[in-house]
Amino acid sequence: MTILEHKPEAAENIDIFQHLESEVRSYSRAWPTVFDKASGSWIRSVDGKDYLDFFAGAGALNYGHNNPVLKSALVDYIMGDGITHGLDMETVAKRELLETFERVILKPRGLDYKVQFPGPTGTNSVEAALKLARKVTGRESIINFTNAFHGMTLGALSVTGNSMKRAGAGVPLVHATPMPFDNYFNGVTEDFQWFSRVLDDSGSGLNRPAAVIVETVQGEGGVNVARPEWLRALADLCAEREILLIVDDVQMGCGRTGAFFSFEEAGITPDIVTLSKSIGGYGMPLALTLFKRELDVWGPGEHNGTFRGNNPAFVTAAAALNHYWNDDKLERETLRKGERIRQTFMNLSDMFDGVSTRGRGLVQGLVFDDPADAQKVCKLAFDEGLLAETSGPSDQVVKLLPPLTISDDELEFGLNILAEATAKVRA
Amino acid sequence: MTILEHKPEAAENIDIFQHLESEVRSYSRAWPTVFDKASGSWIRSVDGKDYLDFFAGAGALNYGHNNPVLKSALVDYIMGDGITHGLDMETVAKRELLETFERVILKPRGLDYKVQFPGPTGTNSVEAALKLARKVTGRESIINFTNAFHGMTLGALSVTGNSMKRAGAGVPLVHATPMPFDNYFNGVTEDFQWFSRVLDDSGSGLNRPAAVIVETVQGEGGVNVARPEWLRALADLCAEREILLIVDDVQMGCGRTGAFFSFEEAGITPDIVTLSKSIGGYGMPLALTLFKRELDVWGPGEHNGTFRGNNPAFVTAAAALNHYWNDDKLERETLRKGERIRQTFMNLSDMFDGVSTRGRGLVQGLVFDDPADAQKVCKLAFDEGLLAETSGPSDQVVKLLPPLTISDDELEFGLNILAEATAKVRA
Amino acid sequence: MTILEHKPEAAENIDIFQHLESEVRSYSRAWPTVFDKASGSWIRSVDGKDYLDFFAGAGALNYGHNNPVLKSALVDYIMGDGITHGLDMETVAKRELLETFERVILKPRGLDYKVQFPGPTGTNSVEAALKLARKVTGRESIINFTNAFHGMTLGALSVTGNSMKRAGAGVPLVHATPMPFDNYFNGVTEDFQWFSRVLDDSGSGLNRPAAVIVETVQGEGGVNVARPEWLRALADLCAEREILLIVDDVQMGCGRTGAFFSFEEAGITPDIVTLSKSIGGYGMPLALTLFKRELDVWGPGEHNGTFRGNNPAFVTAAAALNHYWNDDKLERETLRKGERIRQTFMNLSDMFDGVSTRGRGLVQGLVFDDPADAQKVCKLAFDEGLLAETSGPSDQVVKLLPPLTISDDELEFGLNILAEATAKVRA
Amino acid sequence: MTILEHKPEAAENIDIFQHLESEVRSYSRAWPTVFDKASGSWIRSVDGKDYLDFFAGAGALNYGHNNPVLKSALVDYIMGDGITHGLDMETVAKRELLETFERVILKPRGLDYKVQFPGPTGTNSVEAALKLARKVTGRESIINFTNAFHGMTLGALSVTGNSMKRAGAGVPLVHATPMPFDNYFNGVTEDFQWFSRVLDDSGSGLNRPAAVIVETVQGEGGVNVARPEWLRALADLCAEREILLIVDDVQMGCGRTGAFFSFEEAGITPDIVTLSKSIGGYGMPLALTLFKRELDVWGPGEHNGTFRGNNPAFVTAAAALNHYWNDDKLERETLRKGERIRQTFMNLSDMFDGVSTRGRGLVQGLVFDDPADAQKVCKLAFDEGLLAETSGPSDQVVKLLPPLTISDDELEFGLNILAEATAKVRA
């Protein structure tokens, strides 16, 4: 199914990772092989085995591995000695990206955002967003949500939920207060009952927040989907109380849920938006922070970063926008394929006890009551040539993030593997 | 002097930057042109003007722009569909880099470091270093130095000196206490008088620190050079009191001062080392965190980041190590060229009042008593086709960071421009 | 009704307060007169007007003003040159207090507490409690409740709800997270729904707490009464998760709700208890911190305070315990009188719209939907010779804290004033 | 030498302290006896032994134990049913104190301070001072000094130096940075070299401070005396940079160093002054916070405390001011007696190696190179009937704080004991 060439490697070398790489390594433990090449939805190990990739760089490869359209633009740029490293100097590649981003993304959606290049990763973008929100409001406190994931640098980590990752900080994480994400109590509680009450009670002990930071779908948190009406109510609640709304679209943006921005379905306009992962298109580091024009109170150089001008990623980013976002075909296909997964997962939920499903567009989760089952399914899938990871606080969710460009046959092939693995584990 | 082709652009487009990019942009204000292409020590604007680059991506381009050796490896890798985005999965490119790094860098220097991929930027590496130091020691406090620069995410920013950048945090920066960098008092005070005294006085009010973080030469801080004996005394002081020593070699590592690591000259072995900027070789985002084997107490996934496996940068990193670091030629050349700059700057210091110089290897500063003079020199240089930036708390230092691969003629060309600009400003 | 002598003062002197005392003064604005003498339930102004005191030093005068039993012991002690100021030296007065406290209070209740003298105020006791909880558990985070009040020093303030008081800190208050107090949602939500869920969800983003601090009745917060079953569930929740339970009994202890400790009714045994206000008996500064024997991990002098050995207050404290707590008479009387107030307030609630009531023992609140009404009632009462203050986040509650020793006639007299004032305001 | 009556106590009761009082107790370990009565400079144990008190309640008993002038006023007040507990209501006793304080203290010194009653202890006063400084300036950072002691609540503790006491906080203490106190480097360094440099260097990493808090003589820190010229330079440095100067005069105020305020000798006018310990005169809890009129930006009730209106202490405070501060007799006597101690200590320093001395007025320290010697001297003194405590980070200083009212004979008697003990230990 793939046309990658096979180049065998000497087995004796394999333990350099164990010898030299820190114990912090993680994915390499779940998928114990050495990967070599990749193309589209497929990734090949050094011993020649092909894996269908339902993981897609944790959402950084929405257009597949080594997408030929982007590859062509990238190689042309490199061969033509285009600027590689540009900090925040003006370059032709950056101009192209800005123009494209405005024409293809912002203008058609009526969004009057300024664009910041905060450094090339999602956590850089979140740090910039939090700084800006604090500067604009003069307040320090941030509201985050249960099971949120926003990054691993100190500012982003303080708004992240996972207790193991938080403990890694080595200092008490402060200035953030978690609130219940949508459906945290399975519908028995009115939305924002707690949040709106403590905001409006001057004796509640909640520091008045600068901003709320939210993912529309919590990927790392276990594919928790916020309903559009919940997001709208959240946006209203923020607007009424002059609290900035930050949508962290690092993983769910760039079409993962269908539309380019994951918040479009809800019809809201966040004050600040973070983008990374698939914005570069080709899997190279890039991040943007978007914010309403009137919030652009930054002083020159008040936030910076050596790799904020990763020009080859500007080139592939612009190429991806031009190729995939000038019409609504990708969006429609994403929704159609997402529905295809949902149907399979609904069937599995019906067939097996202790299994349920949730998701939006091409982020779909198969939820197991027993987290061990989710692990087993992913393990079996790997053995059968499929990469899928678990997420959620107990790793109880098999989370699918296939490339948006996956073919129907590939999707079918992968879903069959997962169905069989689920049957084996739960039957 | 360069062979870049010239592709003119329409002038009417230039204000997309003003219209769309955040006010946070900085370099584009100092160098008001749109850059298009680059090669070696040269960078060309869209209107065809060539600039000699004495700035080199703030130290991220030690091997010059679009170095042909690295470019060739990079393009081959991309054309061959090598893995682009790999998180911390094991890949052929990563294996190659680890093996090369151990063989070319660690082994010959007798360094038994583990290697962490903390995310692709210097600030990621600093955040990982601080987290690890806190986890290992169970203490939260860090000692940094006056005029330090370590990055812009919240953890790294808290150990950074610049008041404007610190204010951008929007929360009080805590858990770090500044100490005087070498020669902060122009030699009138004994080294570590204050630091060692407060460490040893149980009533001093200083929280017992987990670690000291230091740059051997403070680039952003104004080309402040720590003497080898000061670094040795610092290392001893830390060792005696069981405080971890972190050398932030993001800007000064990878040969900038001569040897691969900037601390080699002092003969010390830090507990933790951060690398980024030129470690990728080609200007693409990459960072490493190195630490002594016994400090590797990370749990799997306790620190992560989407772009920590930027495989194309692994390829160029390995190629750069192989090409430039198998012998001591680059190191010798760097020292020789650095000496060349120093001579010029010494002459300027002798000729003009209010001018002095300091530096090590190929980071050299021309210091003006009047900061306005430094600005003027850089402005004149830009007009004459030379990129050089100022640094220091008052931007009073013209800081040179030319590519290590610069030719003698190029160096001469650039130094002449600077000498003439200095003469114009100070005469 | 009182036998205080009247000593007129020159009116021209009265503005020394305006001239010299800080704008921070508060009660003197609500009750614009100069008080001179006091006895039992009465306090007399310098111009000879007597006020019935339904406020009792904010709960510091449970045994009335200048209680003759305590006065006698106090004067004897002073006249006999007993130690006045003793830090934490062993003294006869302290020995007497410790023995009495153990015999009269701890033993009969089966409480094996150690006793700390943390400094002579409630906020000192709260600070000591928080320090100890953090030291015992090695965690820094504390759970407090909406509308809690625990004191004004930085540690105590961080667990206090009132936004105006919190803002006074001038630094972001951290390390505490508010949870909903009992009945915060008027019964529509299951108890501890939010708290137990975030504790048990490792992805919730809540720092694992060292302790929970709670008042059984929130006096300053608006006379919010926790139900016994809620307190028991809270104690169980803490015990199961190895979180220390601190009951702040500064205002509600010493018999205010009937039993000596306000938590006795619920049948729980807190890990740590704070006492102050009426523990000294005579209105002189004194505070105790009690904790389970096994929690006494303090090192000598690890917490201290110049006035922690206020020996005259030890004398009056022991006298009060001996006189009032050797049998259950005071407790029964408190409950009977509390019921008397409740009946009056129930009637007022029935008679007037926008009025309701809540309370326990001799802390009873008359709640007005419109905060302005509560102010007016207190103002009218003052004019009629009754001191009562408002509380709650909007000052919407007329809070009664009469001396426990108040006579039935005095109670009747005061309730009539309040009833008439309420009628005037609401009719 | 004393006329206290002797009332024997049963020895079997003595262990209630061990059984019931927390391990945090401290002085009772150094002076293992039960004290019963006290008068003037003497304190008597329950077994009838008299001790001369060179400790005076850690400076809270400047006028001696149970001073008859104050006792008389106090008993009259209590017998006359004066207000005991008054929060911040206006009372006759408070009016008397304010008028007296203005007439006797403020006016003659030309001080236009407002007076706050922040709660009855030194740490309350420090907390109020820090809050006010932060509110006025809008900054959060405070500068403190090595070996400072300001109190044990969280705000005050964060500006305190002692590492054992700091560790008791259980949370990282932040928002304060220590600077070297006068003579920290034995004169080899220019005053404020470090402090003024980091203040003026925008790259130093020091958060711009709201205030400096300083003791003119550090009592707990080891009787470290700031020179008048150092204090003047500090005041100038603060004034030039718009940083508030807080003098913590809790221990050194009220005449301990001669003049009423310890800063008078230097001729400076602090922005904020804290008073406690001896301000009440009789050893009962009282504290004041003084600040320049224009700094009184407090809102009503923004800081409070149940025992801020300890009226019996107002009475003794006013009596002490009237009796001792209407002329300069006490000041002259204090200086004369201090000189007497200094002479003895100078002689001891001359006679014995490893002994030196420092002090001001009636706070004088005998410093031993070997801390064990200081312990031994205090132990021997206790055995001979003299109370004196050690201070300093290693407890190497025998610190004398005798009552200011001590007689020459008493002073002689005590100094002889100390001289003999020193001789025994060092000879």
GROMACS .gro file of C-alpha atoms in nm, chain B residues 167-368:
model
  202
  594ALA     CA    1   0.729   4.289   3.292
  595GLY     CA    2   0.570   4.114   2.996
  596ALA     CA    3   0.501   3.813   3.216
  597GLY     CA    4   0.205   3.985   3.377
  598VAL     CA    5   0.261   3.787   3.697
  599PRO     CA    6   0.530   3.845   3.958
  600LEU     CA    7   0.831   3.636   3.860
  601VAL     CA    8   0.942   3.434   4.159
  602HIS     CA    9   1.169   3.150   4.269
  603ALA     CA   10   1.485   3.310   4.128
  604THR     CA   11   1.738   3.542   4.287
  605PRO     CA   12   1.994   3.730   4.081
  606MET     CA   13   2.362   3.731   4.177
  607PRO     CA   14   2.637   3.949   4.030
  608PHE     CA   15   2.789   3.809   3.711
  609ASP     CA   16   3.164   3.807   3.678
  610ASN     CA   17   3.315   4.153   3.692
  611TYR     CA   18   2.983   4.314   3.776
  612PHE     CA   19   3.172   4.553   4.002
  613ASN     CA   20   3.472   4.600   3.772
  614GLY     CA   21   3.698   4.395   3.991
  615VAL     CA   22   3.661   4.593   4.312
  616THR     CA   23   3.481   4.307   4.483
  617GLU     CA   24   3.603   3.957   4.550
  618ASP     CA   25   3.433   3.694   4.335
  619PHE     CA   26   3.122   3.542   4.489
  620GLN     CA   27   3.158   3.761   4.797
  621TRP     CA   28   2.784   3.813   4.816
  622PHE     CA   29   2.674   3.477   4.681
  623SER     CA   30   2.889   3.255   4.898
  624ARG     CA   31   2.817   3.466   5.204
  625VAL     CA   32   2.439   3.444   5.175
  626LEU     CA   33   2.457   3.075   5.093
  627ASP     CA   34   2.654   3.002   5.408
  628ASP     CA   35   2.463   3.236   5.639
  629SER     CA   36   2.159   3.048   5.763
  630GLY     CA   37   2.002   3.384   5.848
  631SER     CA   38   2.052   3.545   5.510
  632GLY     CA   39   1.696   3.500   5.390
  633LEU     CA   40   1.809   3.333   5.069
  634ASN     CA   41   1.604   3.024   4.988
  635ARG     CA   42   1.845   2.733   4.947
  636PRO     CA   43   1.879   2.698   4.570
  637ALA     CA   44   1.822   2.390   4.358
  638ALA     CA   45   2.055   2.517   4.089
  639VAL     CA   46   2.260   2.797   3.945
  640ILE     CA   47   2.201   2.882   3.580
  641VAL     CA   48   2.476   3.068   3.397
  642GLU     CA   49   2.589   3.170   3.052
  643THR     CA   50   2.967   3.165   3.007
  644VAL     CA   51   2.930   3.470   2.785
  645GLN     CA   52   2.613   3.673   2.817
  646GLY     CA   53   2.521   3.753   2.461
  647GLU     CA   54   2.192   3.936   2.502
  648GLY     CA   55   2.322   4.082   2.826
  649GLY     CA   56   2.592   4.277   2.645
  650VAL     CA   57   2.874   4.033   2.560
  651ASN     CA   58   2.974   3.993   2.922
  652VAL     CA   59   3.251   3.734   2.941
  653ALA     CA   60   3.299   3.519   3.249
  654ARG     CA   61   3.664   3.443   3.317
  655PRO     CA   62   3.758   3.072   3.330
  656GLU     CA   63   3.870   3.111   3.690
  657TRP     CA   64   3.534   3.261   3.781
  658LEU     CA   65   3.354   2.970   3.618
  659ARG     CA   66   3.576   2.723   3.800
  660ALA     CA   67   3.513   2.894   4.132
  661LEU     CA   68   3.140   2.890   4.057
  662ALA     CA   69   3.152   2.519   3.978
  663ASP     CA   70   3.341   2.453   4.301
  664LEU     CA   71   3.100   2.663   4.504
  665CYS     CA   72   2.806   2.467   4.361
  666ALA     CA   73   2.970   2.129   4.410
  667GLU     CA   74   3.060   2.200   4.771
  668ARG     CA   75   2.706   2.300   4.856
  669GLU     CA   76   2.526   2.037   4.645
  670ILE     CA   77   2.371   2.292   4.414
  671LEU     CA   78   2.335   2.187   4.053
  672LEU     CA   79   2.521   2.390   3.791
  673ILE     CA   80   2.333   2.454   3.469
  674VAL     CA   81   2.529   2.606   3.182
  675ASP     CA   82   2.294   2.760   2.930
  676ASP     CA   83   2.493   2.706   2.612
  677VAL     CA   84   2.207   2.786   2.377
  678GLN     CA   85   2.388   3.080   2.220
  679MET     CA   86   2.751   3.021   2.319
  680GLY     CA   87   2.763   2.647   2.251
  681CYS     CA   88   2.820   2.475   1.915
  682GLY     CA   89   3.154   2.642   1.869
  683ARG     CA   90   3.065   3.008   1.908
  684THR     CA   91   3.352   3.067   2.152
  685GLY     CA   92   3.590   2.820   1.987
  686ALA     CA   93   3.542   2.480   2.150
  687PHE     CA   94   3.212   2.299   2.096
  688PHE     CA   95   3.095   2.375   2.448
  689SER     CA   96   3.173   2.719   2.577
  690PHE     CA   97   3.263   2.581   2.919
  691GLU     CA   98   3.544   2.360   2.792
  692GLU     CA   99   3.801   2.635   2.822
  693ALA     CA  100   3.733   2.660   3.195
  694GLY     CA  101   3.769   2.285   3.236
  695ILE     CA  102   3.442   2.246   3.422
  696THR     CA  103   3.168   1.984   3.381
  697PRO     CA  104   2.823   2.130   3.439
  698ASP     CA  105   2.550   1.909   3.580
  699ILE     CA  106   2.306   2.019   3.313
  700VAL     CA  107   2.367   2.183   2.974
  701THR     CA  108   2.117   2.341   2.740
  702LEU     CA  109   2.179   2.350   2.365
  703SER     CA  110   1.973   2.497   2.085
  704LYS     CA  111   2.021   2.762   1.814
  705SER     CA  112   2.311   2.619   1.608
  706ILE     CA  113   2.277   2.258   1.722
  707GLY     CA  114   2.043   2.192   1.426
  708GLY     CA  115   2.306   2.343   1.199
  709TYR     CA  116   2.079   2.473   0.929
  710GLY     CA  117   1.873   2.718   1.132
  711MET     CA  118   1.580   2.486   1.185
  712PRO     CA  119   1.433   2.450   1.535
  713LEU     CA  120   1.609   2.197   1.757
  714ALA     CA  121   1.715   2.184   2.119
  715LEU     CA  122   1.884   1.935   2.349
  716THR     CA  123   1.910   1.917   2.724
  717LEU     CA  124   2.212   1.726   2.852
  718PHE     CA  125   2.261   1.611   3.208
  719LYS     CA  126   2.477   1.379   3.407
  720ARG     CA  127   2.355   1.021   3.389
  721GLU     CA  128   2.268   1.004   3.758
  722LEU     CA  129   2.036   1.304   3.726
  723ASP     CA  130   1.808   1.126   3.479
  724VAL     CA  131   1.517   1.090   3.720
  725TRP     CA  132   1.253   1.183   3.464
  726GLY     CA  133   0.945   0.967   3.441
  727PRO     CA  134   0.827   0.880   3.088
  728GLY     CA  135   0.641   1.175   2.939
  729GLU     CA  136   0.693   1.396   3.243
  730HIS     CA  137   0.813   1.662   3.003
  731ASN     CA  138   0.720   1.657   2.637
  732GLY     CA  139   0.643   1.874   2.336
  733THR     CA  140   0.492   1.819   1.992
  734PHE     CA  141   0.798   1.925   1.794
  735ARG     CA  142   1.066   1.764   2.007
  736GLY     CA  143   1.134   1.520   1.723
  737ASN     CA  144   1.207   1.761   1.438
  738ASN     CA  145   1.378   1.495   1.227
  739PRO     CA  146   1.499   1.713   0.938
  740ALA     CA  147   1.691   1.910   1.199
  741PHE     CA  148   1.832   1.582   1.333
  742VAL     CA  149   1.969   1.519   0.986
  743THR     CA  150   2.133   1.858   0.950
  744ALA     CA  151   2.256   1.842   1.310
  745ALA     CA  152   2.431   1.511   1.247
  746ALA     CA  153   2.572   1.636   0.918
  747ALA     CA  154   2.711   1.947   1.087
  748LEU     CA  155   2.871   1.749   1.365
  749ASN     CA  156   3.025   1.508   1.118
  750HIS     CA  157   3.149   1.777   0.889
  751TYR     CA  158   3.279   2.034   1.135
  752TRP     CA  159   3.363   1.861   1.459
  753ASN     CA  160   3.567   1.556   1.375
  754ASP     CA  161   3.880   1.764   1.407
  755ASP     CA  162   3.977   2.095   1.569
  756LYS     CA  163   3.997   2.298   1.254
  757LEU     CA  164   3.677   2.493   1.310
  758GLU     CA  165   3.775   2.566   1.669
  759ARG     CA  166   4.115   2.702   1.565
  760GLU     CA  167   3.967   2.911   1.288
  761THR     CA  168   3.705   3.053   1.521
  762LEU     CA  169   3.970   3.162   1.766
  763ARG     CA  170   4.183   3.307   1.489
  764LYS     CA  171   3.895   3.505   1.341
  765GLY     CA  172   3.781   3.616   1.683
  766GLU     CA  173   4.128   3.751   1.744
  767ARG     CA  174   4.105   3.936   1.414
  768ILE     CA  175   3.788   4.113   1.529
  769ARG     CA  176   3.936   4.182   1.868
  770GLN     CA  177   4.234   4.355   1.709
  771THR     CA  178   4.010   4.582   1.508
  772PHE     CA  179   3.798   4.660   1.812
  773MET     CA  180   4.104   4.723   2.027
  774ASN     CA  181   4.223   4.971   1.770
  775LEU     CA  182   3.887   5.144   1.767
  776SER     CA  183   3.893   5.155   2.146
  777ASP     CA  184   4.235   5.313   2.135
  778MET     CA  185   4.138   5.562   1.869
  779PHE     CA  186   3.808   5.679   2.010
  780ASP     CA  187   3.695   5.790   2.354
  781GLY     CA  188   3.396   5.617   2.500
  782VAL     CA  189   3.460   5.295   2.311
  783SER     CA  190   3.579   4.966   2.452
  784THR     CA  191   3.562   4.599   2.361
  785ARG     CA  192   3.507   4.256   2.504
  786GLY     CA  193   3.435   3.909   2.375
  787ARG     CA  194   3.548   3.551   2.327
  788GLY     CA  195   3.594   3.359   2.005
  789LEU     CA  196   3.343   3.476   1.750
  790VAL     CA  197   3.120   3.666   1.988
  791GLN     CA  198   3.272   4.012   2.014
  792GLY     CA  199   3.128   4.335   2.139
  793LEU     CA  200   3.212   4.695   2.067
  794VAL     CA  201   3.094   4.885   2.371
  795PHE     CA  202   2.994   5.250   2.356
   0.00000   0.00000   0.00000
